[in-house]
CSV table of C-alpha atoms and ligand atoms in Angstrom, one decimal:
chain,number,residue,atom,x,y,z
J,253,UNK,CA,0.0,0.0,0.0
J,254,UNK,CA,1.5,3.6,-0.8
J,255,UNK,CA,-0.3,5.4,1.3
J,256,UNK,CA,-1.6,3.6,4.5
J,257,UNK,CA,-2.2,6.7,6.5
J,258,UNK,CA,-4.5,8.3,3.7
J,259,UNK,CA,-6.0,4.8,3.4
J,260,UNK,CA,-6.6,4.9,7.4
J,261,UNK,CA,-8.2,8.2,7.3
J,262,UNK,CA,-10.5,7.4,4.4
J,263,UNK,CA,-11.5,4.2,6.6
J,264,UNK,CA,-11.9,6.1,9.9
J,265,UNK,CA,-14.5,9.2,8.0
J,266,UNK,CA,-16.0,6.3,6.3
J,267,UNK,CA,-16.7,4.8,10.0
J,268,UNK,CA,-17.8,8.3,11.2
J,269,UNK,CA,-20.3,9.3,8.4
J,270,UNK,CA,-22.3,6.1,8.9
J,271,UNK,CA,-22.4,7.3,12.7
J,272,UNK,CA,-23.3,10.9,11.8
J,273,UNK,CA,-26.2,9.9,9.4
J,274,UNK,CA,-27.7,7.0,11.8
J,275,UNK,CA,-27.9,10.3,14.2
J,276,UNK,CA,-29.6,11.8,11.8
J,277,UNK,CA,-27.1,14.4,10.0
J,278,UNK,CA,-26.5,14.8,6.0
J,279,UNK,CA,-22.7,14.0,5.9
J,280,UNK,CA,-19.8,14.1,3.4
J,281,UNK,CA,-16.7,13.4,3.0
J,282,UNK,CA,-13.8,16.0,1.3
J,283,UNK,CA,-10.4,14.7,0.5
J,284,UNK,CA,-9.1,18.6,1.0
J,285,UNK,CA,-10.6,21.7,1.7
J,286,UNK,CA,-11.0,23.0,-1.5
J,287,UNK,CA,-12.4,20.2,-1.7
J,288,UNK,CA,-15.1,21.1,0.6
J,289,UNK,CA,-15.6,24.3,-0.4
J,290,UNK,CA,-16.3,23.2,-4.0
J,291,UNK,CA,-19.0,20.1,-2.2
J,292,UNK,CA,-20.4,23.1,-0.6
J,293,UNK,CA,-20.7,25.0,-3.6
J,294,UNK,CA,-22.0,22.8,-6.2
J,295,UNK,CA,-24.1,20.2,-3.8
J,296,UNK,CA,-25.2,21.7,-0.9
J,297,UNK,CA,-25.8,25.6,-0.9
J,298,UNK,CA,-27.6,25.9,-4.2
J,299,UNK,CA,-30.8,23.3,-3.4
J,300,UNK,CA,-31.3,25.2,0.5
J,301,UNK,CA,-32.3,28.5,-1.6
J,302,UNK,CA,-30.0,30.6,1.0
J,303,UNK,CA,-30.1,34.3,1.0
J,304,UNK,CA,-28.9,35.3,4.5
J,305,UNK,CA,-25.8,33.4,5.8
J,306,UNK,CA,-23.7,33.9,9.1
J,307,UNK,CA,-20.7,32.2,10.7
J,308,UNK,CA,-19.5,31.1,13.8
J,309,UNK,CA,-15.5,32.3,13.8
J,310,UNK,CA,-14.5,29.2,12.1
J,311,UNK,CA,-10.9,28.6,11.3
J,312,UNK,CA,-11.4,25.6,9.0
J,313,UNK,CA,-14.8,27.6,7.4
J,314,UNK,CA,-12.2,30.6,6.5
J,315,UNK,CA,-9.5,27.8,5.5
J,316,UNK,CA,-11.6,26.4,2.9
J,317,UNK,CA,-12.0,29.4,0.6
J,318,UNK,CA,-15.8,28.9,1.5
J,319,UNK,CA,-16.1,32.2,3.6
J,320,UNK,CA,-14.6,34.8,0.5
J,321,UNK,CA,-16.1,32.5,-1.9
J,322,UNK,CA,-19.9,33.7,-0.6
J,323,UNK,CA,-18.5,36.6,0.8
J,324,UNK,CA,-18.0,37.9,-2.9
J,325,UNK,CA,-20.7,36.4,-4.4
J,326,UNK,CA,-23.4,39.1,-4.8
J,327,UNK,CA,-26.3,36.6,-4.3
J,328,UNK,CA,-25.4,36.4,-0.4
J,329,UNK,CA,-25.9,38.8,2.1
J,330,UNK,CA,-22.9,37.4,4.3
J,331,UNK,CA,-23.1,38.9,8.2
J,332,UNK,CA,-19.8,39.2,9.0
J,333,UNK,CA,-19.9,38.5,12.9
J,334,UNK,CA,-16.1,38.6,13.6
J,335,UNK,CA,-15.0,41.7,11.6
J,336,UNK,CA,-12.4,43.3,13.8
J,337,UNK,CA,-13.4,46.7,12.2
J,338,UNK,CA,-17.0,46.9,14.0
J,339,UNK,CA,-17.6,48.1,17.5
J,340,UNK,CA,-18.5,45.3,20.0
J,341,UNK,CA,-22.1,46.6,20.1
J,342,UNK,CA,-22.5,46.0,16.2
J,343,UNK,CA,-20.8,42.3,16.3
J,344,UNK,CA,-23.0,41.5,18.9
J,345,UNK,CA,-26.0,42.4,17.3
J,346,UNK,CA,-24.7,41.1,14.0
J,347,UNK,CA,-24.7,37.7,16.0
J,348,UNK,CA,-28.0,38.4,17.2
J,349,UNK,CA,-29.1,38.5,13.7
J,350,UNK,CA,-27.4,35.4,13.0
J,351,UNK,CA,-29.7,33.1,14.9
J,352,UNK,CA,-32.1,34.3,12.0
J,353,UNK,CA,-29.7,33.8,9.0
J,354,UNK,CA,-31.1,30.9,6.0
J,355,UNK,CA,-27.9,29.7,6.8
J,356,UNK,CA,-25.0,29.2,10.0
J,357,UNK,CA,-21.8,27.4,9.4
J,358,UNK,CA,-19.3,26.9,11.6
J,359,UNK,CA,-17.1,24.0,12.5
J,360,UNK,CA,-16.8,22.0,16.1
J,361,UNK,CA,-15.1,21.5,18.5
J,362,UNK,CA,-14.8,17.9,18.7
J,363,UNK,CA,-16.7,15.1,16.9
J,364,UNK,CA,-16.8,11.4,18.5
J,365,UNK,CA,-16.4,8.2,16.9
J,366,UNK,CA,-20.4,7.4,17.3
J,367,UNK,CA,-21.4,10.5,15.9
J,368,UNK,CA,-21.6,13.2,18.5
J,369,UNK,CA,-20.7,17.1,18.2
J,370,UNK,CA,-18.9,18.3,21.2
J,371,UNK,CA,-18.5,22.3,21.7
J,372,UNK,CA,-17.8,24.9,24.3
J,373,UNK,CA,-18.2,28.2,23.6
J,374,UNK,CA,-17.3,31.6,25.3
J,375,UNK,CA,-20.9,33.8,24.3
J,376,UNK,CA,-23.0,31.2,23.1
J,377,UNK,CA,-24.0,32.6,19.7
J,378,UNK,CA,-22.3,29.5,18.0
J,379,UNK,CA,-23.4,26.8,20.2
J,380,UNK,CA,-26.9,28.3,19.4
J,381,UNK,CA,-27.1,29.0,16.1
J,382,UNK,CA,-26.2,24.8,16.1
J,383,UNK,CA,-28.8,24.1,17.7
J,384,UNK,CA,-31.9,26.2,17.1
J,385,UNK,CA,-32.7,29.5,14.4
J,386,UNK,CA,-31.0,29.3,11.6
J,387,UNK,CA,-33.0,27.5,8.9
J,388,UNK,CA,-29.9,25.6,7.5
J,389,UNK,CA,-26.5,24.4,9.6
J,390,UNK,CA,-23.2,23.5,7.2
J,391,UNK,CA,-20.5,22.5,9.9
J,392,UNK,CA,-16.7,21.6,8.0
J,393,UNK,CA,-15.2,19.3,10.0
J,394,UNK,CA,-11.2,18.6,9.6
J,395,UNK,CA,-10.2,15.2,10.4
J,396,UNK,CA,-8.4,16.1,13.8
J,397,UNK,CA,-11.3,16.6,15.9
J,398,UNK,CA,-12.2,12.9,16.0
J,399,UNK,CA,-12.1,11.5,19.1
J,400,UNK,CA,-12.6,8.5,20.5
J,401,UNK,CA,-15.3,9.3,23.3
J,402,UNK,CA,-17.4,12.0,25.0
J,403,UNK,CA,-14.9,12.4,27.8
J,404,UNK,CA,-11.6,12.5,24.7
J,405,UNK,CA,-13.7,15.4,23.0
J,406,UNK,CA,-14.0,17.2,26.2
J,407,UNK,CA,-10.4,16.7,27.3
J,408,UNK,CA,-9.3,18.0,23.5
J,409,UNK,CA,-11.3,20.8,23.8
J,410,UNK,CA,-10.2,21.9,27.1
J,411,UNK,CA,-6.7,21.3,26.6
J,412,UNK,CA,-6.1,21.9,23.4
J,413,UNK,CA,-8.5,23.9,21.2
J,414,UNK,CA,-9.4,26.4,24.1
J,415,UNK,CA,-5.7,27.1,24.9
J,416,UNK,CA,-4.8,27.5,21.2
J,417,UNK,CA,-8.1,29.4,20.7
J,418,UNK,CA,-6.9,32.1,23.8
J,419,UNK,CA,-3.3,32.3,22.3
J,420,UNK,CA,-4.7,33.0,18.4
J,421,UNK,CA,-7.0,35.7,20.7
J,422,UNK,CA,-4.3,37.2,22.8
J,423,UNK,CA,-6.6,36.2,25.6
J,424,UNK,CA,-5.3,36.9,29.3
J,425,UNK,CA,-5.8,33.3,30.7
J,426,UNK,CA,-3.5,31.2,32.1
J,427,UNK,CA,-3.7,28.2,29.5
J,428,UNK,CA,-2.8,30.9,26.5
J,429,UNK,CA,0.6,31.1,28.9
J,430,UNK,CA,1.1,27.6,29.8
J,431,UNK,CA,-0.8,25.5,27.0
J,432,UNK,CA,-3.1,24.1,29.4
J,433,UNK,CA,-6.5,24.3,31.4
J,434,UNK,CA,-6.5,25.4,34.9
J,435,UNK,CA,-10.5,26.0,34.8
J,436,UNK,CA,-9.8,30.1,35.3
J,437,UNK,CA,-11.9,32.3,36.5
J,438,UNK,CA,-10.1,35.4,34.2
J,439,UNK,CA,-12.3,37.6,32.9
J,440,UNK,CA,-11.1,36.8,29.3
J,441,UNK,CA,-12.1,33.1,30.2
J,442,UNK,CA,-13.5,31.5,26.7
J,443,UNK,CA,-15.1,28.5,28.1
J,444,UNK,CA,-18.4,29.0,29.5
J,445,UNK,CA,-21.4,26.5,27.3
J,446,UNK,CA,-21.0,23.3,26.6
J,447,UNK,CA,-22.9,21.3,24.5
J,448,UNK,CA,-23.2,17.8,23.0
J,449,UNK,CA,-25.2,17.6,19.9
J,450,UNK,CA,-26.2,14.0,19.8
J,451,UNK,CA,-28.6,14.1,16.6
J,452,UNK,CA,-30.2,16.9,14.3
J,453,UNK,CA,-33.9,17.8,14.8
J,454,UNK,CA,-35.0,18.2,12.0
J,455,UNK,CA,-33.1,15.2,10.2
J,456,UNK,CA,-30.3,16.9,8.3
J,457,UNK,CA,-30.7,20.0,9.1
J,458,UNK,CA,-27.3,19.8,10.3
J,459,UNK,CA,-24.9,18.8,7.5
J,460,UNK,CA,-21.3,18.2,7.7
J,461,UNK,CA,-18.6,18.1,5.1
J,462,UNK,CA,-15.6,15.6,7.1
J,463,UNK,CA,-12.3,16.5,5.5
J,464,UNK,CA,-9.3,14.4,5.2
J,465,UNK,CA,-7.4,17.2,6.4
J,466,UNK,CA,-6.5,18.3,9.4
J,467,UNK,CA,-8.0,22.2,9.7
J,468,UNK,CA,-8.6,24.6,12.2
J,469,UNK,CA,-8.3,23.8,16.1
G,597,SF4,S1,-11.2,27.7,31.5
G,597,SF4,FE1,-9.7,29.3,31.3
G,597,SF4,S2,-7.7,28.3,31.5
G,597,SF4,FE2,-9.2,26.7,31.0
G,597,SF4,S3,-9.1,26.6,28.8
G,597,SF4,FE3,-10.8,28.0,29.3
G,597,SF4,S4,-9.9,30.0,29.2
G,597,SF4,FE4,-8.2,28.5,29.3
């Protein structure tokens, strides 16, 4: 075999679509993220009839090409929730809005082996937009937030995507200094809802593209 580690990957997606969908999700699987963004493109965006779409501060979303890709398409009206340029007051009503958009994509924080999203979110807007308002959910999914359990995703996400998340930030906390969790209680503290999205109401609602990459955090 020449490439055993691609072939692994291929295996392990394979494994965690059938999960997904048994819970209910639409999923698919990218070999890259251009991939992904062309999936998204061609096969899932155009049939959901979309106008309004909003985003949860996703690296592997941005990573993609997806985010400029509708950002410059005229037929989108893309609410930019993270743009550094706005005052706090206008991203946090842009993220208000959000829960409103057609549709939210974003990526998680974790995934399990039997088909479980696991986040943890500092405000909530992304966590909430998952789970209830928007009419349409795309969630790009890199292939380094598989883990094997509940109790894995929830250690990865505290000790690894929440410090990396607070050093990207320039967060204050201690874990952006020493590259761990010591459950702060600084006011620039990112970690304050979990959730664990076990299946999607309505059934596929929630779609996920599950690249064999790794991407974001
Ligand atoms: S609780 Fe505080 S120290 Fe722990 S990961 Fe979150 S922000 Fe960092």
């Amino acid at each position: 075999m020449t490439d055993p580690i691609n072939n692994y990957w291929q295996l392990k997606l394979e494994a965690v679509k059938q999960r997904l969908e048994a819970n209910t999700f639409d999923v698919y699987i990218a070999d890259s993220a251009e991939k992904a963004k062309e999936i998204a493109l061609s096969t899932i965006i155009p049939p959901l009839g979309a106008k309004s779409v909003s985003w949860g501060g996703s690296v592997s979303f941005v990573s993609t090409g997806l985010f400029h890709a509708l950002k410059d398409n005229p037929d989108f009206e893309v609410m930019d929730t993270f743009d550094t340029s706005l005052p706090a007051e206008q991203k946090f009503e842009l993220r208000r809005r959000s829960l409103m958009a057609d549709l939210f994509i974003t990526g998680t924080n974790a995934i399990t082996e039997d088909g479980r999203l696991v986040n943890l979110d500092m405000i909530g807007n992304r966590v909430a937009a998952i789970m209830w308002g928007p009419k349409h959910v795309l969630l790009i999914v890199g292939r380094n937030k598989i883990c094997g359990n509940i109790e894995d995703a929830m250690y990865r996400v505290k000790n690894y995507a929440a410090p990396v998340n607070c050093m990207k930030l320039d967060k204050k906390t201690p874990c952006a200094k020493k590259g761990f969790c010591h459950d702060c209680s600084s006011p620039d503290r990112i970690c304050n809802y979990w959730t664990i999205t076990e299946k999607s109401f309505q059934q596929g609602r929630i779609k996920i593209i599950l690249v064999n990459e790794d991407l974001g955090f």
